[in-house]
Coordinates of C-alpha atoms in Angstrom, one line a residue:
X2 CA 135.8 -105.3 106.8
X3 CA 132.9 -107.9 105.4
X4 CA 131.3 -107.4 109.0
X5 CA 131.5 -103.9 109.1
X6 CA 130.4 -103.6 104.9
X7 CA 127.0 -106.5 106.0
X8 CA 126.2 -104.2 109.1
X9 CA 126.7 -100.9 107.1
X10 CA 124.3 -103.0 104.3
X11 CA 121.3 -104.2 107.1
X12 CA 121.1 -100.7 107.9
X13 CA 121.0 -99.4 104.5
X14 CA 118.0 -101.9 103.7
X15 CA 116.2 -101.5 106.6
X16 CA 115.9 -97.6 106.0
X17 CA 114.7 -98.4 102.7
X18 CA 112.0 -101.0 104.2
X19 CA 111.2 -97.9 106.7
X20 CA 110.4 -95.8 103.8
X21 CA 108.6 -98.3 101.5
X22 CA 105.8 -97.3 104.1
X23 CA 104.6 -93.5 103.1
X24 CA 103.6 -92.4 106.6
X25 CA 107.0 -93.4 107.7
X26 CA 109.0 -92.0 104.9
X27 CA 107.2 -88.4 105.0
X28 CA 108.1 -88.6 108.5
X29 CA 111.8 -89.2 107.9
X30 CA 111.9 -86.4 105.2
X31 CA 110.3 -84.3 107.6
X32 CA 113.3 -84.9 109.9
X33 CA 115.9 -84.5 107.8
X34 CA 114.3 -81.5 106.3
X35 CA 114.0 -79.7 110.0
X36 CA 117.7 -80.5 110.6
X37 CA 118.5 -79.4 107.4
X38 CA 116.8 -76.5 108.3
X39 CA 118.0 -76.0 111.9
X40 CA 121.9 -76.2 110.6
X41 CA 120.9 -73.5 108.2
X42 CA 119.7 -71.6 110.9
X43 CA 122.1 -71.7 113.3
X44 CA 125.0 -70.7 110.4
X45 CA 122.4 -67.5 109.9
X46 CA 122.4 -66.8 113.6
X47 CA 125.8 -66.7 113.9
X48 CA 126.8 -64.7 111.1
X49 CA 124.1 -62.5 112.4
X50 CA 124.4 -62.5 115.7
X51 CA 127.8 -63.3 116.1
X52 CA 128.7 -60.7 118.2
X53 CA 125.3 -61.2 120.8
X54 CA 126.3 -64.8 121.2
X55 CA 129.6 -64.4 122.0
X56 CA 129.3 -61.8 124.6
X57 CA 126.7 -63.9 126.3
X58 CA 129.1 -66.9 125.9
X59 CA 132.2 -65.4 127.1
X60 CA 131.5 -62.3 129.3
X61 CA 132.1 -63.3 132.7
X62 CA 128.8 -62.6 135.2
X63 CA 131.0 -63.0 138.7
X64 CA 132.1 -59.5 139.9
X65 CA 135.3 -58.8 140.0
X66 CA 137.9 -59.8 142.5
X67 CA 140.5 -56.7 143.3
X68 CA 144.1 -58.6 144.0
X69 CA 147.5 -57.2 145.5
X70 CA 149.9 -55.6 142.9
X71 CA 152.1 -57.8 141.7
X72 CA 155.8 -55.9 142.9
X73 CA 158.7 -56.3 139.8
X74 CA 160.7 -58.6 142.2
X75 CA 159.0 -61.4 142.0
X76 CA 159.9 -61.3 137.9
X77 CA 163.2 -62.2 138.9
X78 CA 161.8 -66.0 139.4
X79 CA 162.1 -68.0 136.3
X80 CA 158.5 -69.3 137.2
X81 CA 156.9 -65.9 136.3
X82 CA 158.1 -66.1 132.4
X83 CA 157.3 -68.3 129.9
X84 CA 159.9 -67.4 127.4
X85 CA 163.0 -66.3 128.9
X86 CA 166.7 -66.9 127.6
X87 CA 167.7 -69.0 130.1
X88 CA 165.0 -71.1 130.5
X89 CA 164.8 -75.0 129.2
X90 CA 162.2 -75.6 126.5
X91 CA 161.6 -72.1 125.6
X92 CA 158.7 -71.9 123.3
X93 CA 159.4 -68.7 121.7
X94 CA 163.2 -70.5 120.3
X95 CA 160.8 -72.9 117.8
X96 CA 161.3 -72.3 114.3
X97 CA 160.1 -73.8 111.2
X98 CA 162.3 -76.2 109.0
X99 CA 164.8 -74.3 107.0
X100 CA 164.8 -71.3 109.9
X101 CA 167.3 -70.7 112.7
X102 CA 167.4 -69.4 116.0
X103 CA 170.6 -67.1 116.5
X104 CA 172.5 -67.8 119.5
X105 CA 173.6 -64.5 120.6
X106 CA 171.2 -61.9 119.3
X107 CA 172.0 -58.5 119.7
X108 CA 168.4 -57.1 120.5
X109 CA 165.9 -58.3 123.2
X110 CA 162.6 -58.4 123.1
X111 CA 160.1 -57.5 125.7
X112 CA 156.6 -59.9 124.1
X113 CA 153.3 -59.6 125.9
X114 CA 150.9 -62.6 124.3
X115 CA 147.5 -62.5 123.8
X116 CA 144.1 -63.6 125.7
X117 CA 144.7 -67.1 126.5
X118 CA 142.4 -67.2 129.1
X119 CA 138.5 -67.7 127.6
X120 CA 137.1 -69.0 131.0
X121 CA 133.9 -66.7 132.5
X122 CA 134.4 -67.5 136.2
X123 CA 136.2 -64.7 137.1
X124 CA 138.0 -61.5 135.2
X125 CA 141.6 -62.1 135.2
X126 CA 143.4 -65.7 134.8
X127 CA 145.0 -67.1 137.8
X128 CA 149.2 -67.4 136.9
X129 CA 148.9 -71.3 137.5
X130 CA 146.0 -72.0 134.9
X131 CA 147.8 -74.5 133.1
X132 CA 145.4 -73.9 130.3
X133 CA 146.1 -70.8 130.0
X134 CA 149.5 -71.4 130.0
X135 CA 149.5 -74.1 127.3
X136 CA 148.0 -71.5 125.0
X137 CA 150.3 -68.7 125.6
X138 CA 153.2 -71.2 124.8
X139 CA 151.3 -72.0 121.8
X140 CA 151.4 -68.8 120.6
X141 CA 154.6 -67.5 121.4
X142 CA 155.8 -70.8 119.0
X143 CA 153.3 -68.7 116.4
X144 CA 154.0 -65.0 117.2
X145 CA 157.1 -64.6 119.0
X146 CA 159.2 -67.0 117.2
X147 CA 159.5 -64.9 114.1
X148 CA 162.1 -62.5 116.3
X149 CA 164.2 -65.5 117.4
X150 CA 167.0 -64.5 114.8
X151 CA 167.0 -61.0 116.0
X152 CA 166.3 -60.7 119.3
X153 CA 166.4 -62.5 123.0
X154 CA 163.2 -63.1 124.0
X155 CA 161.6 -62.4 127.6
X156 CA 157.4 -62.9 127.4
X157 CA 156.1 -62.6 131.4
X158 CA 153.4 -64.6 132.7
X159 CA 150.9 -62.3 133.6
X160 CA 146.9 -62.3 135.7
X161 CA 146.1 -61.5 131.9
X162 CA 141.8 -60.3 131.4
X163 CA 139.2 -63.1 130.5
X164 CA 138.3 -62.7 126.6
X165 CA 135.1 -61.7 127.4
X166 CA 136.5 -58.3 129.1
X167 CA 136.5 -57.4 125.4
X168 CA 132.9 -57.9 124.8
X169 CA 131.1 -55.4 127.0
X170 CA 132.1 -51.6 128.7
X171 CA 131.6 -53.0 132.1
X172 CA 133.3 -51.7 134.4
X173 CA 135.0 -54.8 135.8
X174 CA 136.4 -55.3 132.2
X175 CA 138.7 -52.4 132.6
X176 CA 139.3 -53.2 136.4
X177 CA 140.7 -56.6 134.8
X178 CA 142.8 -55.0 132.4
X179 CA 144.4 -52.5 134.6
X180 CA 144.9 -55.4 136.8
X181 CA 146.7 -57.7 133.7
X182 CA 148.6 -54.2 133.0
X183 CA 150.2 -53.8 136.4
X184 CA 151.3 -57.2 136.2
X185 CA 152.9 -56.1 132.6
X186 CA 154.8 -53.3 133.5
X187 CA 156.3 -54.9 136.8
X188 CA 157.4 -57.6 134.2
X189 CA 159.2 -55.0 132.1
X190 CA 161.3 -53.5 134.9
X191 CA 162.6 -56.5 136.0
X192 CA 163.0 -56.8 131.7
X193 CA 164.7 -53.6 131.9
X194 CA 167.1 -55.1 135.2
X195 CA 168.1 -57.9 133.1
X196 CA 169.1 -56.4 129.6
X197 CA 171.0 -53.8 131.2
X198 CA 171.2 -50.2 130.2
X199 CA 172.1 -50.1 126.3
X200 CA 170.8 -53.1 124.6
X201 CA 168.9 -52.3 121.8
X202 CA 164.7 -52.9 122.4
X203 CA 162.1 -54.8 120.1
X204 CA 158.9 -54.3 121.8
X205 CA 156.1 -56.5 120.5
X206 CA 152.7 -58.2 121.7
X207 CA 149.2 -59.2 120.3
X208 CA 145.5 -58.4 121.0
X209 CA 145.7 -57.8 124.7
X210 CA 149.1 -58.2 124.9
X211 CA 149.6 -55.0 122.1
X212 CA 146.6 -53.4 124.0
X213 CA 149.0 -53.5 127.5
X214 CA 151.9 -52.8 124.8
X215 CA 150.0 -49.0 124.0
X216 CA 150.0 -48.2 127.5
X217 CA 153.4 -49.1 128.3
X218 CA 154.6 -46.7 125.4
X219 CA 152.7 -43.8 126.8
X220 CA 153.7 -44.7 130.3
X221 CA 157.4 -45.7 130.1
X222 CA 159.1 -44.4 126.4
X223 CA 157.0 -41.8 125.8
X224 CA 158.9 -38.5 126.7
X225 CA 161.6 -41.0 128.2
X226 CA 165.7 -41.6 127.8
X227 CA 164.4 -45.1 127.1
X228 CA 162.7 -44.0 124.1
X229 CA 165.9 -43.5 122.2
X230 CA 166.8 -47.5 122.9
X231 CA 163.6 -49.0 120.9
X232 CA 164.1 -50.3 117.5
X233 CA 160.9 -50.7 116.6
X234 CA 156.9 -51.7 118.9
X235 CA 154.7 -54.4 117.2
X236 CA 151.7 -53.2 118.6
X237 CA 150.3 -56.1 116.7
X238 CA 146.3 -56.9 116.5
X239 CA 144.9 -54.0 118.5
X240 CA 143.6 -50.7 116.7
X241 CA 145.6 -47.6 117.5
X242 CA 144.0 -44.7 116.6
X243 CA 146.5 -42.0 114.6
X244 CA 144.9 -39.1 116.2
X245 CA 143.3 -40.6 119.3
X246 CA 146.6 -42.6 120.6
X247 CA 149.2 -42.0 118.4
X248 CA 150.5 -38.9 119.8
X249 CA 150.7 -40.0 123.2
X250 CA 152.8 -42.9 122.6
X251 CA 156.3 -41.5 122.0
X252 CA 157.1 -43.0 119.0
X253 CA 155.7 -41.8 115.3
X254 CA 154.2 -44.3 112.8
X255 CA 156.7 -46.6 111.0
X256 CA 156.9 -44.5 108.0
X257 CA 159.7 -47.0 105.7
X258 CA 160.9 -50.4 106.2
X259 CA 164.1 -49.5 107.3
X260 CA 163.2 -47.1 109.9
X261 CA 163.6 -47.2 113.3
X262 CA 162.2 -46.1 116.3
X263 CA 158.6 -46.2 115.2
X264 CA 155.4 -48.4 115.5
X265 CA 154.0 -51.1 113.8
X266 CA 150.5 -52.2 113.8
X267 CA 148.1 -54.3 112.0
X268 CA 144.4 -56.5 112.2
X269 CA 143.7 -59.0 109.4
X270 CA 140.2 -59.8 107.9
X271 CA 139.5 -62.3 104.9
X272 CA 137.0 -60.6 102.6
X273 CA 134.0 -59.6 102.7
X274 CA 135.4 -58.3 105.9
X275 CA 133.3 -57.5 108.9
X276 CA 135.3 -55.5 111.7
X277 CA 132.0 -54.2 113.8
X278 CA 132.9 -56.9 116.6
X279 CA 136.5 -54.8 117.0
X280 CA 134.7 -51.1 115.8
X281 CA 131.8 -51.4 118.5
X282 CA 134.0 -51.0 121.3
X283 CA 136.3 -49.0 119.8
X284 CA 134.6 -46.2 118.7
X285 CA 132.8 -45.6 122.2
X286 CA 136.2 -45.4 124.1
X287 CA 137.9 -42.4 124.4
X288 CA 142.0 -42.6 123.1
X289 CA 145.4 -42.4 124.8
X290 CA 145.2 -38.8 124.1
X291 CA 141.8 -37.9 126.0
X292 CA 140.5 -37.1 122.3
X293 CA 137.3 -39.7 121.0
X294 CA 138.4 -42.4 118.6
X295 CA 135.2 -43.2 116.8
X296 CA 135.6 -42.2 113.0
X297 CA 139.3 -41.9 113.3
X298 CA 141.6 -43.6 111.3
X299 CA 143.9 -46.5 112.2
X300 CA 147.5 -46.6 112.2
X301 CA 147.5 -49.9 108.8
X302 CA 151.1 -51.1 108.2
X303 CA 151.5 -53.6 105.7
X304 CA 153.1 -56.5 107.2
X305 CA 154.2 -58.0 103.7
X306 CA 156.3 -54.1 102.7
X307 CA 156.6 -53.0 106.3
X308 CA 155.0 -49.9 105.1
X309 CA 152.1 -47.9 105.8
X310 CA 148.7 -47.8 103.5
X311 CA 150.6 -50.2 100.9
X312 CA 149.1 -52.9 98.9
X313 CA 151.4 -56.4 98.4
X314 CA 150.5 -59.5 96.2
X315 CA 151.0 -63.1 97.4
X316 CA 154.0 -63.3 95.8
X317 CA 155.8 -60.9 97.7
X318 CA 154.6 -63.2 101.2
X319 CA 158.0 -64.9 102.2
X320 CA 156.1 -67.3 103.7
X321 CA 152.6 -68.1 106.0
X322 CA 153.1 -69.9 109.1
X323 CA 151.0 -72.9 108.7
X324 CA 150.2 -75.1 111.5
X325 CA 149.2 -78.9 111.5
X326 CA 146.0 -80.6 112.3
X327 CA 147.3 -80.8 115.9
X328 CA 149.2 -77.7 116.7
X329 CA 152.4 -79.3 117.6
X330 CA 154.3 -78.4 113.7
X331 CA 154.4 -76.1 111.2
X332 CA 155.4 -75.7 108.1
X333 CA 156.1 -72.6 106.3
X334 CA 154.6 -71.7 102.6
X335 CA 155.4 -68.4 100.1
X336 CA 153.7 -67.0 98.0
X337 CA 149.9 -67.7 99.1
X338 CA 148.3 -64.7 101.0
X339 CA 148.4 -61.1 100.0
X340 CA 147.8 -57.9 101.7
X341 CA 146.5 -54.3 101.5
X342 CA 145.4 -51.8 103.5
X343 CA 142.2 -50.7 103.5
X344 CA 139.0 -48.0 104.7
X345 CA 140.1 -47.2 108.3
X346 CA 142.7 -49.2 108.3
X347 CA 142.4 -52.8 108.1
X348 CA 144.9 -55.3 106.4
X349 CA 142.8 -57.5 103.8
X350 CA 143.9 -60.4 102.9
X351 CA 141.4 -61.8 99.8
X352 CA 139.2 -64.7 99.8
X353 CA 139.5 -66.5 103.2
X354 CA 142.6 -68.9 103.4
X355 CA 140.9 -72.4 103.7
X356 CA 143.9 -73.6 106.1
X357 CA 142.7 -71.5 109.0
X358 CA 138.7 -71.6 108.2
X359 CA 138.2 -73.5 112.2
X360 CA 139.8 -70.3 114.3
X361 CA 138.1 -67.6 112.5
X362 CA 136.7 -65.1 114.5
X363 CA 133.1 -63.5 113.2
X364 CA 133.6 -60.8 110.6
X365 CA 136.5 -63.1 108.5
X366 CA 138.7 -61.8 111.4
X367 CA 141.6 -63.7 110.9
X368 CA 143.3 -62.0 114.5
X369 CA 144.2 -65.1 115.6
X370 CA 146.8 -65.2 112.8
X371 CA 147.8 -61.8 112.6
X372 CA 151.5 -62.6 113.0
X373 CA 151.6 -66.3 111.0
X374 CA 150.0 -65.2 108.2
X375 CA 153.2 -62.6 107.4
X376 CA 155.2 -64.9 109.0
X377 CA 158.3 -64.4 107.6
X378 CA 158.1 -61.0 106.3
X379 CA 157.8 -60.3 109.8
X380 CA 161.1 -61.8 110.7
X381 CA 162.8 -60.1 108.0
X382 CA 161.3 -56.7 108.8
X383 CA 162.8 -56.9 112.4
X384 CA 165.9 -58.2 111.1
X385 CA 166.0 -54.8 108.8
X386 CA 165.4 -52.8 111.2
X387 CA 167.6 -53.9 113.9
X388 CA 170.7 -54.1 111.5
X389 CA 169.3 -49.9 110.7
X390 CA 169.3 -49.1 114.3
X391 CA 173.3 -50.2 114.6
X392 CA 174.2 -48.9 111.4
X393 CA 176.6 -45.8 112.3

């Protein structure tokens, strides 16, 4: 320490000496007044600009690479699944201290995670990126988990879309995402295979993974026998439009908390919130129905009352996942982070949580913590609902 305190006191003097001389001291003020300014700058560009740089960031400028369909036997190797129940180390069987996993659940859960894949050098994610792969198990230990004491888990590896494939209307974006999609819905048959033919359904996913999760409603429970087995979809983080896409998915808007059968589906922003990154795209696509979606409202259950267009305090939270500095723990705290529903249907959650500031997307779009922030109101909804659906 006396080293490091008369090294830390030579440089303090000789700075001084520096700007005893006034050439040399306007100089240094000049400096630190042009970073000062440059930091400023850069925080205005973003907040402005957010959007601009990311897309020329993250939107990949390869073209796109047409693969082979990926057939639903292969899902019968453990290797294509990162949560299953019988594999070793499952990441979606984590939960918090004072939570338990249930050891023979009488649900199972079909959970397609969100964009892990951030690279630009191609459009889809190659099924070995290890990367990738690291994330996904990250957040199944965030998002999945909270269905642990309700449900068996299955979440497929799948050749999910780059991030950037939701930056632009390229048409190699939506070549990658009905390449990630196939890959999805060859994963649920062999889902379906395993489960057998009357187990009761949770049906869940995030950002991409609830964007896949839409078009597996319309495609296989819409209209279908299978429709009467769901207890309830988590289209989690992904806006579904109720006029646009609603309809065509089979199942109505979750109406109560104890109902069953229905949809769930939710995006979180701190305020002042800023949802243009998400609206942009949005409103120039056309829904699930053929019918535009720009304008249309947005399907806003409260995750804290499991209810649609509601408004919770904090003190109705059961608890916010919170993860430490590293990512490997997390603790669990009540009480902190309210919710409402609001304009086209966005969940707000109040000033921005300080806990989460470094993963915020522009806008205060807290997507990234869609599922941890309601944490536990999420587990007890699909407990809820599952004990509704078996009620006689």
């Amino acid at each position: 320490m006396p080293r490091r305190t008369t090294a830390i006191s030579a440089w303090r003097d000789h700075i001084l000496a520096l700007l005893e001389c006034p050439l040399v001291a306007r100089k240094f003020l000049y400096l630190v007044a042009f970073l000062i300014a440059m930091t400023i700058a850069a925080a205005f560009a973003y907040r402005l600009f957010g959007a601009q740089l990311m897309r020329a960031a993250l939107v990949p400028s390869a073209a796109f690479e047409a693969l082979p369909g990926m057939d639903s036997g292969k899902y019968r190797s453990s290797k294509m699944w990162i949560a299953r129940p019988d594999i070793p180390g499952n990441p979606a069987q984590w939960a918090p201290p004072g939570y338990a996993t249930a050891a023979k659940p009488s649900a199972a859960l079909f959970f397609i995670h969100p964009t892990s894949y951030l690279e630009r050098v191609r459009w889809n994610a190659p099924l070995d990126d290890a990367t990738a792969n690291d994330r996904a198990a990250l957040f199944l230990r965030g998002q999945a988990s909270a269905f642990n004491d309700s449900a068996a888990i299955w979440a497929p590896r799948y050749r999910q879309a780059t991030f950037g494939a939701f930056l632009t209307n390229e048409a190699a974006a939506q070549q990658a995402l009905d390449l990630a999609y196939g890959d999805v819905a060859a994963a649920f048959d062999a889902f379906l295979r395993d489960i057998g033919p009357d187990r009761p359904i949770i049906l869940a996913g995030h950002s991409q993974g609830a964007l896949h999760l839409t078009r597996l409603l319309r495609d296989r429970v819409a209209g279908k026998p299978l429709a009467r087995r769901i207890v309830a979809a988590y289209v989690v983080g992904w806006p579904v439009s109720r006029t646009a896409d609603l309809p065509a998915l089979g199942l109505p808007e979750c109406r109560g908390a104890d109902r069953t059968g229905c949809i769930l589906s939710w995006q979180s922003f701190a305020e002042p919130a800023d949802p243009s990154l998400i609206l942009d795209t949005f409103d120039a696509s056309t829904g699930l129905t053929g019918a535009g979606r720009a304008g249309t409202a947005l399907v806003c259950t409260n995750p804290i009352t499991g209810t649609p267009d509601a408004e919770a305090p904090a003190s109705a939270n059961l608890g916010t996942l919170y993860p430490s500095a590293d990512l490997k723990t997390a603790t669990i705290g009540a009480a902190r982070v309210p919710a409402r529903c609001s304009g086209r249907g966005f969940v707000l959650i109040g000033p921005p949580p300080t806990e989460f500031g470094q993963y915020v997307l522009p806008g205060n779009n807290y997507h990234v913590f869609d599922y941890s922030l309601f944490w536990a109101n999420v587990r007890a909804d699909a407990a809820r609902r599952v004990a509704a659906f078996r009620a006689p």
